[in-house]
Every structure is written in structure tokens, then in C-alpha cells.
mmCIF file of C-alpha atoms in Angstrom:
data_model
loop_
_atom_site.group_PDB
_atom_site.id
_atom_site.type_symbol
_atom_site.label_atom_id
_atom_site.label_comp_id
_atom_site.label_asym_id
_atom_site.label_seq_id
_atom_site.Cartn_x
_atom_site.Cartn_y
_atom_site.Cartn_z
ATOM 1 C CA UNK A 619 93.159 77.712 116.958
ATOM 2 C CA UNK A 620 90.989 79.697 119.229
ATOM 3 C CA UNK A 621 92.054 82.805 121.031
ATOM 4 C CA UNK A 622 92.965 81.767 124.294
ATOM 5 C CA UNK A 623 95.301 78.927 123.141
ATOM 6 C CA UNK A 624 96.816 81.354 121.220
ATOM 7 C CA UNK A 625 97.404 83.442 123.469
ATOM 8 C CA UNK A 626 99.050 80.497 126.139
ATOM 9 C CA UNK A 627 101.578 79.645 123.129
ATOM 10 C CA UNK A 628 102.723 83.386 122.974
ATOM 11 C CA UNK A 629 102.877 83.176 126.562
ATOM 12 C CA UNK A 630 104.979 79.880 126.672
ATOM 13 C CA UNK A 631 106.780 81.178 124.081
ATOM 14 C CA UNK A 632 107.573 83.734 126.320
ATOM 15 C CA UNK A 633 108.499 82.263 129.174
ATOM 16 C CA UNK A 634 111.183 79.730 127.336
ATOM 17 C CA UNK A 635 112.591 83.343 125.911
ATOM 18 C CA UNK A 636 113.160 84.751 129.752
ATOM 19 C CA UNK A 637 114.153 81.233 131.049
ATOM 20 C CA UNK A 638 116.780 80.889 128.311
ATOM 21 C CA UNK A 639 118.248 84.055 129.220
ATOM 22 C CA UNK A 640 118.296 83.861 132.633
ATOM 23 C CA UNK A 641 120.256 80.399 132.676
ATOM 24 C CA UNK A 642 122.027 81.042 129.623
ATOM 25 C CA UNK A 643 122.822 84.957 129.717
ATOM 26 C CA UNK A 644 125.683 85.122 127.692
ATOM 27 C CA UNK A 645 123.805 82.815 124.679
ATOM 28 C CA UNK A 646 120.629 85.017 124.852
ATOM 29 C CA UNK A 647 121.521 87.943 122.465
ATOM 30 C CA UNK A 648 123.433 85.833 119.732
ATOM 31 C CA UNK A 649 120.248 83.048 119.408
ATOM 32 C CA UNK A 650 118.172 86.216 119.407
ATOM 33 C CA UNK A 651 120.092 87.360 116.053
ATOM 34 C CA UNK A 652 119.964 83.927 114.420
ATOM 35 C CA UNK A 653 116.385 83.684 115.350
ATOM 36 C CA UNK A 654 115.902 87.121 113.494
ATOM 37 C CA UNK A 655 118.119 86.387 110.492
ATOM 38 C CA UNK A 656 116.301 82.953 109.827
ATOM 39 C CA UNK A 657 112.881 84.531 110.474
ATOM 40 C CA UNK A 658 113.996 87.620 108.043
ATOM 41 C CA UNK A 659 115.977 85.583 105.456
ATOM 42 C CA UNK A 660 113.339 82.348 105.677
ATOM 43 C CA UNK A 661 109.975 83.105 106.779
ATOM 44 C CA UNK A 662 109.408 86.884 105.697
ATOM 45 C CA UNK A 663 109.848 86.261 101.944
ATOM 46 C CA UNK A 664 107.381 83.261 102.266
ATOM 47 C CA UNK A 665 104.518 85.950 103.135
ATOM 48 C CA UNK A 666 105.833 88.601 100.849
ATOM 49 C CA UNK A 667 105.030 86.568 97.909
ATOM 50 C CA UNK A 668 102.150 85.568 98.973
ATOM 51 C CA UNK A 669 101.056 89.863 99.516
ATOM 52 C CA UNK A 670 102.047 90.378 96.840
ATOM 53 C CA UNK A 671 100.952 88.042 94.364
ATOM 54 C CA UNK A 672 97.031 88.240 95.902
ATOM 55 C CA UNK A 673 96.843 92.082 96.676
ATOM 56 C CA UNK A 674 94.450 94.137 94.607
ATOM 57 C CA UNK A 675 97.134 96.469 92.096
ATOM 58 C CA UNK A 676 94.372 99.658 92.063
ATOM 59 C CA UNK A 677 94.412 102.786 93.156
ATOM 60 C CA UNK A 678 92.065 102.305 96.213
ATOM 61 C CA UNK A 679 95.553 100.025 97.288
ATOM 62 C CA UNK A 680 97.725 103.496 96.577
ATOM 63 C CA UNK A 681 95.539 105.936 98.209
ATOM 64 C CA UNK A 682 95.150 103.809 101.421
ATOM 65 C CA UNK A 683 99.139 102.864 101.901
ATOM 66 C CA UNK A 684 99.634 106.982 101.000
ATOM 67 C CA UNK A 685 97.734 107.514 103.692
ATOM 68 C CA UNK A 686 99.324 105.447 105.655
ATOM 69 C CA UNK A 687 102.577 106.521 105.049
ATOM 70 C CA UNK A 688 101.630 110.707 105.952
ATOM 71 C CA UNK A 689 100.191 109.022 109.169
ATOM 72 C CA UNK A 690 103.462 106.975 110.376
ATOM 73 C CA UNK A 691 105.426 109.993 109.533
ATOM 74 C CA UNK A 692 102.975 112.259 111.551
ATOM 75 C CA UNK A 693 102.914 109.911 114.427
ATOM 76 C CA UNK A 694 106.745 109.819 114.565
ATOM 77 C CA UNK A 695 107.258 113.774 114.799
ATOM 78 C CA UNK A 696 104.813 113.686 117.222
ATOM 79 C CA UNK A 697 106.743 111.058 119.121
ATOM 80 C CA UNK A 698 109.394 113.039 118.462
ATOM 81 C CA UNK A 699 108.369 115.861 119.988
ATOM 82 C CA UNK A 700 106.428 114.224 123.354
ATOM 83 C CA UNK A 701 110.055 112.714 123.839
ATOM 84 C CA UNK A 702 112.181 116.112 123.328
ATOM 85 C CA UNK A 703 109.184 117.649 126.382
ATOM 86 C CA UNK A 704 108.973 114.356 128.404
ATOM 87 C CA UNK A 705 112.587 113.320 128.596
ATOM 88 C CA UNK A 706 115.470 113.550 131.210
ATOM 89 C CA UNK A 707 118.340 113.040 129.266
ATOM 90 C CA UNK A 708 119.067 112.303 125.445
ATOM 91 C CA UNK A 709 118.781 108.208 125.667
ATOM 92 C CA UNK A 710 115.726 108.389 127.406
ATOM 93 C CA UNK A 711 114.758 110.492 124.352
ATOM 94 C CA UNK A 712 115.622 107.620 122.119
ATOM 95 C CA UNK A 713 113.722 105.368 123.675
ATOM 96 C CA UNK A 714 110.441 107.108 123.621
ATOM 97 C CA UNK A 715 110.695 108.083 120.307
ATOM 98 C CA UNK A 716 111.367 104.739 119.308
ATOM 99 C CA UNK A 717 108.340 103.465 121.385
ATOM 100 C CA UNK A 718 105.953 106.085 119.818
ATOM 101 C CA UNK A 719 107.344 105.736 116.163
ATOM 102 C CA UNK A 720 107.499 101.975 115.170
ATOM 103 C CA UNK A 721 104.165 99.887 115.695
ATOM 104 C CA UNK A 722 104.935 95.620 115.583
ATOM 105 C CA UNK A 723 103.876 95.413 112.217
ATOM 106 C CA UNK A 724 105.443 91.189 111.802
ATOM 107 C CA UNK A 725 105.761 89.488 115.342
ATOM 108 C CA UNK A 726 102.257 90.859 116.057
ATOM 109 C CA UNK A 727 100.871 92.096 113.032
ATOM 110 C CA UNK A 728 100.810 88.989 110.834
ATOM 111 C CA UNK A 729 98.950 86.465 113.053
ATOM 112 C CA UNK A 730 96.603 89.316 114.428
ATOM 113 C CA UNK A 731 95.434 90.598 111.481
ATOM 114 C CA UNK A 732 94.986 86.875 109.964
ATOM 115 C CA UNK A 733 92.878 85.735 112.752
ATOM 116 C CA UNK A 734 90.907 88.958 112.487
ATOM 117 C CA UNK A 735 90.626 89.695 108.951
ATOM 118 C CA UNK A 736 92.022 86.933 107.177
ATOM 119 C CA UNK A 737 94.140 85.939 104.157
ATOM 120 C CA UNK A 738 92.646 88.860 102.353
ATOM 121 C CA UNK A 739 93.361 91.396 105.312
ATOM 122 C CA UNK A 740 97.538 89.238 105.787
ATOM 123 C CA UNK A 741 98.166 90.695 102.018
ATOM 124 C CA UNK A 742 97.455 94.383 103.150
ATOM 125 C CA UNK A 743 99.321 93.810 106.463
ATOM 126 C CA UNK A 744 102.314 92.534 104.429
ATOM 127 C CA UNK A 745 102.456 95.884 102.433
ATOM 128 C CA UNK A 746 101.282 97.788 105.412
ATOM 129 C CA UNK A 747 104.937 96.749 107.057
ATOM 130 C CA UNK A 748 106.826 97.202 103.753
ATOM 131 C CA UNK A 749 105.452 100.658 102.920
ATOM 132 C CA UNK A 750 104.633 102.226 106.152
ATOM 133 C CA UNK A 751 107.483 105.020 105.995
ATOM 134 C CA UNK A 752 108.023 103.918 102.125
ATOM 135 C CA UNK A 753 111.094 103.016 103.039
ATOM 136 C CA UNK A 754 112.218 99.509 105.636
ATOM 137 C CA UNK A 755 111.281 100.635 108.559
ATOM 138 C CA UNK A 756 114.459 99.278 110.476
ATOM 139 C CA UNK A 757 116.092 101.583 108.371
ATOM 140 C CA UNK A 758 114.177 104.537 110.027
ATOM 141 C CA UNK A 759 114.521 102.813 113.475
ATOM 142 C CA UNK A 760 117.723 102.200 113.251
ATOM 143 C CA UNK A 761 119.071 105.822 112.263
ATOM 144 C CA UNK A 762 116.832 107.208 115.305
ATOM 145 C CA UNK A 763 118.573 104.645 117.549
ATOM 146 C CA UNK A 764 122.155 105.557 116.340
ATOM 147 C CA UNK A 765 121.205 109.662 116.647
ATOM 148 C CA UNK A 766 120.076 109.400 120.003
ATOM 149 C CA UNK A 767 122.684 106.514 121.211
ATOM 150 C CA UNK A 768 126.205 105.664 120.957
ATOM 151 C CA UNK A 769 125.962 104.516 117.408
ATOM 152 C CA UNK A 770 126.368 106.518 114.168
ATOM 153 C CA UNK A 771 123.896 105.896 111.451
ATOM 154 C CA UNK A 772 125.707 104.863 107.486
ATOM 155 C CA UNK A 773 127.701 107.714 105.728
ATOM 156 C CA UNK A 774 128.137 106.182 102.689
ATOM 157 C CA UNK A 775 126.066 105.153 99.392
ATOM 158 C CA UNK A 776 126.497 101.670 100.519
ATOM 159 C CA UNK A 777 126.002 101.505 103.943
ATOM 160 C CA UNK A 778 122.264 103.545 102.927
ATOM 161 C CA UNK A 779 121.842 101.360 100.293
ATOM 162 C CA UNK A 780 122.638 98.015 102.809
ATOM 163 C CA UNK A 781 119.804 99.758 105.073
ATOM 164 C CA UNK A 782 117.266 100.189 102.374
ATOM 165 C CA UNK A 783 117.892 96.922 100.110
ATOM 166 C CA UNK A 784 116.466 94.170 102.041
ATOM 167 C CA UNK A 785 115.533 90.256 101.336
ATOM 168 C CA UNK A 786 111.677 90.940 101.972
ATOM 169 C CA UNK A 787 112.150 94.028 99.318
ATOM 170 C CA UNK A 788 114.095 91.684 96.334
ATOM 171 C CA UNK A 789 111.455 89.526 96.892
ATOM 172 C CA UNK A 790 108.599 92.051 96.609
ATOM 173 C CA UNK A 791 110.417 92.929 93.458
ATOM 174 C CA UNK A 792 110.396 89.036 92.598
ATOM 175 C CA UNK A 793 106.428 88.903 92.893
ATOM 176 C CA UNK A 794 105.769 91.816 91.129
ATOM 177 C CA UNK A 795 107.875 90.621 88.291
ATOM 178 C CA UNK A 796 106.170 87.351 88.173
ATOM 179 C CA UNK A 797 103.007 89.031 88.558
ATOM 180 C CA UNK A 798 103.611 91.441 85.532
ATOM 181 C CA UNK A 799 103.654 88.052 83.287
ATOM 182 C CA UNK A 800 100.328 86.800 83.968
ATOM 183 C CA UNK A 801 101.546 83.603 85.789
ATOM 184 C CA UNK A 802 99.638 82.912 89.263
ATOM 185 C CA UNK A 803 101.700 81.623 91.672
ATOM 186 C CA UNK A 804 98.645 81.894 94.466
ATOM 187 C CA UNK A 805 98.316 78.079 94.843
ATOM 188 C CA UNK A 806 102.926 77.612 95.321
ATOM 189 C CA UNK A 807 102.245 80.225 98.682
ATOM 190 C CA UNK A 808 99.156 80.333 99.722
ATOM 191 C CA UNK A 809 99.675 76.976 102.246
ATOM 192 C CA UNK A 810 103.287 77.768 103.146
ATOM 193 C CA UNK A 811 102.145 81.370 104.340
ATOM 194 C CA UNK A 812 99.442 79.785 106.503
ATOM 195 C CA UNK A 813 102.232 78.249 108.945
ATOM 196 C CA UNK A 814 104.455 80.584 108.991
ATOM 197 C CA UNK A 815 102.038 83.235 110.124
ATOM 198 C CA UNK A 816 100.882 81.054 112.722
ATOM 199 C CA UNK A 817 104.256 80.269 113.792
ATOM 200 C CA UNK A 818 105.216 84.009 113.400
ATOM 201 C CA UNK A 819 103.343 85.147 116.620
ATOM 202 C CA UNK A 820 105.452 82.338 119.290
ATOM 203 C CA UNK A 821 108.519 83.189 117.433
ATOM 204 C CA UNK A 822 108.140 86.526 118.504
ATOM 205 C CA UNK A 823 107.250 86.091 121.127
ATOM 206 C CA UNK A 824 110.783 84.113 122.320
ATOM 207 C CA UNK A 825 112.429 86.895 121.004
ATOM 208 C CA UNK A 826 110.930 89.269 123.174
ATOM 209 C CA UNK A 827 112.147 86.970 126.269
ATOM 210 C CA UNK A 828 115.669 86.708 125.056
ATOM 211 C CA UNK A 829 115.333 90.238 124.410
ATOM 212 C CA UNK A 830 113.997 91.643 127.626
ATOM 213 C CA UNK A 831 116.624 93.235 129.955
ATOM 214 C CA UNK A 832 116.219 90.778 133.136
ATOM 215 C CA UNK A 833 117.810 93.605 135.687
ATOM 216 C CA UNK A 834 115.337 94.755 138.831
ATOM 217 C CA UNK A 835 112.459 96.004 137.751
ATOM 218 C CA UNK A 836 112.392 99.690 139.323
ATOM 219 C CA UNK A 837 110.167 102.317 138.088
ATOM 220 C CA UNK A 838 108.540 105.498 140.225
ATOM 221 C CA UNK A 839 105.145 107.397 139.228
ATOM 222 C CA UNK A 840 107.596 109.192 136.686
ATOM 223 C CA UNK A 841 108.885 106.282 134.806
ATOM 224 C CA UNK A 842 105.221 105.278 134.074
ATOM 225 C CA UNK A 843 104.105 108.666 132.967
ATOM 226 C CA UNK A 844 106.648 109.010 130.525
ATOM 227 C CA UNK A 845 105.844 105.661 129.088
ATOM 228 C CA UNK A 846 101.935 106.283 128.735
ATOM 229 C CA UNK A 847 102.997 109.020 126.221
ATOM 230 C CA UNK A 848 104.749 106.197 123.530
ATOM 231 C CA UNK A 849 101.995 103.819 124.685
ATOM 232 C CA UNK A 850 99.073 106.433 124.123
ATOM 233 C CA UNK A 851 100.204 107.962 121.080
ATOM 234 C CA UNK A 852 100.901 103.655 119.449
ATOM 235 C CA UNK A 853 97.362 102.490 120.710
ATOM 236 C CA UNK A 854 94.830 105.744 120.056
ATOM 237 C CA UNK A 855 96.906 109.103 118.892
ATOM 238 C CA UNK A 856 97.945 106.660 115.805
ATOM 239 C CA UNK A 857 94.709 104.882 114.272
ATOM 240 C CA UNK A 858 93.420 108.460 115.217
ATOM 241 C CA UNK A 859 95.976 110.632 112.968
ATOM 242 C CA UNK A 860 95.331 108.163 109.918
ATOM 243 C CA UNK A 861 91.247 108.463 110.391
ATOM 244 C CA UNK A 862 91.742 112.235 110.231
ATOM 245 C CA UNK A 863 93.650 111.990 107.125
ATOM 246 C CA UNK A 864 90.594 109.908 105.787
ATOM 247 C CA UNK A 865 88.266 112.372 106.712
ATOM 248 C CA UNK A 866 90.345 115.871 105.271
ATOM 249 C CA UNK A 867 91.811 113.616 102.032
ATOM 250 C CA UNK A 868 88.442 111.093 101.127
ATOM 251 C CA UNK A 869 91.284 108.739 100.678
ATOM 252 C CA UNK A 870 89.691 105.059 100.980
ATOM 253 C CA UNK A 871 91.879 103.605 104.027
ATOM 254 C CA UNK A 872 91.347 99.749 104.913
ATOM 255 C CA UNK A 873 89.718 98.933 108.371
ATOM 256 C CA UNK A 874 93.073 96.608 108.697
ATOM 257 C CA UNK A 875 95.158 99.300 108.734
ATOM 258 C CA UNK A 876 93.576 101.455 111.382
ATOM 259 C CA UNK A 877 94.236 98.021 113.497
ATOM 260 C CA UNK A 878 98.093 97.532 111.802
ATOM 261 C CA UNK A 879 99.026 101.419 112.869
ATOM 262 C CA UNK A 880 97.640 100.622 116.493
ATOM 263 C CA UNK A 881 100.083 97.676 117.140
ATOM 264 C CA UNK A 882 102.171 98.283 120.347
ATOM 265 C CA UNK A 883 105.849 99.502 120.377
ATOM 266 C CA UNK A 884 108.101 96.997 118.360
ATOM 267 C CA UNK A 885 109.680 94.123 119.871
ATOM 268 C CA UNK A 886 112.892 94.966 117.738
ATOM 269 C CA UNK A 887 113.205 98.261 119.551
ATOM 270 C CA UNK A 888 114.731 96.338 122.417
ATOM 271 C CA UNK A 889 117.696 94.914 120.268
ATOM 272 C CA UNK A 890 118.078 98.549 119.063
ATOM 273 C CA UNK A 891 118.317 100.206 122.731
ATOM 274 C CA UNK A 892 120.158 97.034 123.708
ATOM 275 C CA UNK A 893 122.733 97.581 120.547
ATOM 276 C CA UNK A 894 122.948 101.496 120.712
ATOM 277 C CA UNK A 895 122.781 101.829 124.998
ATOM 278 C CA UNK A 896 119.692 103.123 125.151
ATOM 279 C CA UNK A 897 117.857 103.081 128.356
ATOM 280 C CA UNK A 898 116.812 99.490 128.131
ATOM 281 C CA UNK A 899 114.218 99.775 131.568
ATOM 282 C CA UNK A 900 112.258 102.377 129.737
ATOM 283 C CA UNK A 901 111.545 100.375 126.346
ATOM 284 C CA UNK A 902 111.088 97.277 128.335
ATOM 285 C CA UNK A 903 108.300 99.405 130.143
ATOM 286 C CA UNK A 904 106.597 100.400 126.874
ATOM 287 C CA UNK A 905 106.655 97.574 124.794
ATOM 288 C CA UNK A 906 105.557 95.474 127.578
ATOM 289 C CA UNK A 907 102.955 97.202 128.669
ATOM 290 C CA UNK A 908 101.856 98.366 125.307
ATOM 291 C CA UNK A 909 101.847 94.390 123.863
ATOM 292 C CA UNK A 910 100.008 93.285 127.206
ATOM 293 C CA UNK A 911 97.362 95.715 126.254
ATOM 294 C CA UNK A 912 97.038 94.683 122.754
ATOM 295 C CA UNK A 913 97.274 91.157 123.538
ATOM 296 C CA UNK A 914 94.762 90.724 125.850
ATOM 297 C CA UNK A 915 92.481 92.661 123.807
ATOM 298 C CA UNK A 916 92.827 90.953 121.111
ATOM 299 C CA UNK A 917 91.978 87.424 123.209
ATOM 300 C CA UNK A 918 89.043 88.724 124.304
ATOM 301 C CA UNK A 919 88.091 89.137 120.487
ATOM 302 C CA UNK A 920 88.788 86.147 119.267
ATOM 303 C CA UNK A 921 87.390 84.220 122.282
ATOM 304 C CA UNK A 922 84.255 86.536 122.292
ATOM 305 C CA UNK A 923 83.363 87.949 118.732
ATOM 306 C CA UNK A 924 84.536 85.214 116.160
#
């Protein structure tokens, strides 16, 4: 599908998230969890399979997702830190961290980086967004979210383990095992995944509507400033950090990743500061504005350059 119908389904997609919310209010947040679930429990294992039944298993593939991994964890202390300067109270610090730590490696990143690099380039996005802090990233989200909200992250072996243990992982696991006997399984996903990354990106993108706090928008000069940190550190400190870690390490990183680490702020970052009272104006502010950037970027590419 070419790039600007493309990017008219994410926006209808869109708009039937904010007009479902604003007639239904009260249904918004619990279709926006069974969206989630059946996209999580449904769709994401579809792709993982695929990843990781096509993905070179060499040690170009280790070196670039190592790399990856000291670059997200970079990029969040930095985030970290730009929030603990920038912010005027300890939610607002929550949701600039979250903003500057977790890129939209699925809603965004799939059906990006398949129009851009391909089948070939999906497979390293799909480890990309299982490896990028080695461990689920929701589960590194979601304990920032508690610590700076009015949650409180797991105490116990299981509620870590309930964090870290995931569908997408057991199947990853289920791959690698079928993998490890020789059997190809290439031809069983390969079609399946094709859909479901196209129908990733307007799935998303209804979340985000249903998602998005629909109260006045009402931001000064200060409001913006504070969110071009999270938006400048996602969209250029990020792909920058990981290129210097090429450069001091020689470690072989993939072009796709320097595009995966410079995805906008997560749509699920919403939910989060909607879940643990975060500020929800401010991470409206970011991932909006951060996703509108990338978006119509992207556009231009595909309508221009392929």
C-alpha cells in the first residue's frame, strides 16, 4: 500500500479511537485492554515465530542487540536524569522518564520497519523489541511508572516472574526449540505475519485514541520545553548514543536498529500514566508530538524514496 494511504488508515484509525471515547467514555479504557490482550495474546506470537525462525543465529546478531541493549539503558538514565533537572513535581518526573526511556517498538515499529526494510529488517525489529533492555520492556516501564506514581512495583518471586514471563517470550522459546531440530517452519508464518503487521499499525493506532486523555488541551511555553527533552533525546540523543557505541566498540549494529531506537515515546505509556496517575497532559504532549514527527516523516519516505 503506498505511504500516504497508510498513513490515512492510521489516521482513521485514529479518529474512530477519539470518537469512541468521547461518546462512549466509560467503555474506552476496558476495549483498550481487550484490544491489547488480543493483540498481545493473538497477533504478537504470530510475528515472534516468524523472527525467530528467519533471523540469522551469529554473532554479528549478538553484538548488534548488545549494543543495543547498553544504548536503551544509556538513553533511559539519561532520561532519567533530564526528568529529575526538568521536572516540577515527582509525576511529572514519571512521565518524562517514561517518554525518554521506551521507544514504540510494535504499534509503530513493525509496519515501519517492514515497509522500509522489509521481511528481513521485521525479524530484527521483532528481537529489537524483545531484547532491547534484555528483559520485557513493560516490565521496565511498568516498575518506573509504579516508583514515580501511586502504584507499587511486585515484591514477590511471582509477581517478578508474572512481569518477566510473557506469551511473546514462551513463544520465542517455542521457535527456538523448533529451530534447534532442523525443521523450517518459514513457509506456516511467513503469510500470517504479513497481515498482521499491516494490521498492527491501525490497531495502534485506535488504541492511542481510546487512550488519549480528551480533557482541554492547556499547555504554556513551559509545558512544551519540558516535552522537547523526552522527544529530543527518543528521535536524535537515542540513534546517536547507539552509533557512538558502534564507533568506541566496532560492534556491527544493523541500519534497522538505529531507525527501531528512534521510534517516538510509546503509545502504552499512556495506559501506564493513566493506571499509575501520572500526569496524563504531559505524556499526551510527548507521544503525540513525538509520533506526529515520526509519522509524517516516514510518509514522506515511502511516498518519495521507495
Amino acid at each position: 500500500m503506498p505511504g500516504p494511504l497508510i498513513g490515512l488508515l492510521w489516521l482513521a484509525a485514529f479518529a474512530v479511537g477519539i470518537g469512541w471515547q468521547h461518546r462512549w467514555p466509560d467503555h474506552a479504557a476496558p476495549w483498550n485492554k481487550r484490544i491489547f490482550n488480543f493483540y498481545f495474546h493473538f497477533f504478537a506470537p504470530i510475528v515472534v515465530l516468524f523472527a525467530y525462525t528467519v533471523v540469522p543465529a551469529d554473532a554479528t546478531t549478538l553484538t548488534g542487540l548488545a549494543a543495543v541493549i547498553a544504548a536503551s539503558y544509556l538513553v533511559l538514565g539519561i532520561g532519567l536524569l533530564y526528568a529529575r533537572a526538568a521536572a516540577r513535581d515527582r509525576g511529572e518526573q514519571g512521565a518524562l522518564a517514561l517518554g525518554s526511556g521506551f521507544t514504540n517498538t510494535v504499534t509503530l515499529g513493525y509496519p515501519v520497519v517492514n515497509a522500509v526494510f522489509g521481511p528481513a529488517g521485521l525479524a530484527l525489529q521483532v528481537l529489537f523489541a524483545q531484547f532491547m533492555y534484555l528483559i520485557p520492556i513493560v516490565s521496565v516501564s511498568t516498575t518506573i511508572a509504579a516508583h514515580f506514581g501511586n502504584g507499587t512495583r511486585p515484591r514477590t518471586w511471582r509477581g517478578v516472574l508474572r512481569q518477566i514471563v510473557n506469551v511473546p517470550l514462551v513463544f520465542a522459546a517455542i521457535a527456538v526449540g523448533i529451530r534447534a531440530t532442523g525443521y523450517d517452519i518459514e513457509w506456516l508464518v511467513a503469510r500470517p505475519t504479513d497481515w498482521v503487521v499491516f494490521l498492527m499499525g491501525p490497531i495502534g493506532f485506535l488504541e492511542l485514541g481510546l487512550a488519549l486523555p480528551l480533557d482541554r488541551v492547556s499547555h504554556d511555553i513551559h509545558d512544551l520545553w519540558r516535552a522537547a527533552g523526552p522527544i529530543l533525546i527518543r528521535l536524535a540523543i537515542a540513534p546517536a548514543v547507539l552509533f557512538a557505541i558502534h564507533l568506541i566498540t566496532g560492534a556491527l549494529v544493523p541500519t534497522v536498529y538505529y531507525l527501531s531506537i528512534a521510534m517516538p515515546a510509546a503509545f502504552h505509556t499512556l495506559i501506564l500514566a493513566r493506571v499509575y496517575g501520572l500526569p496524563g497532559p504531559m505524556m499526551r504532549l510527548i507521544v503525540v508530538i513525538s509520533s506526529a514527527i515520526m509519522v509524517g516523516a516516514i510518509v514522506v519516505d515511502l511516498a518519495l524514496f521507495r
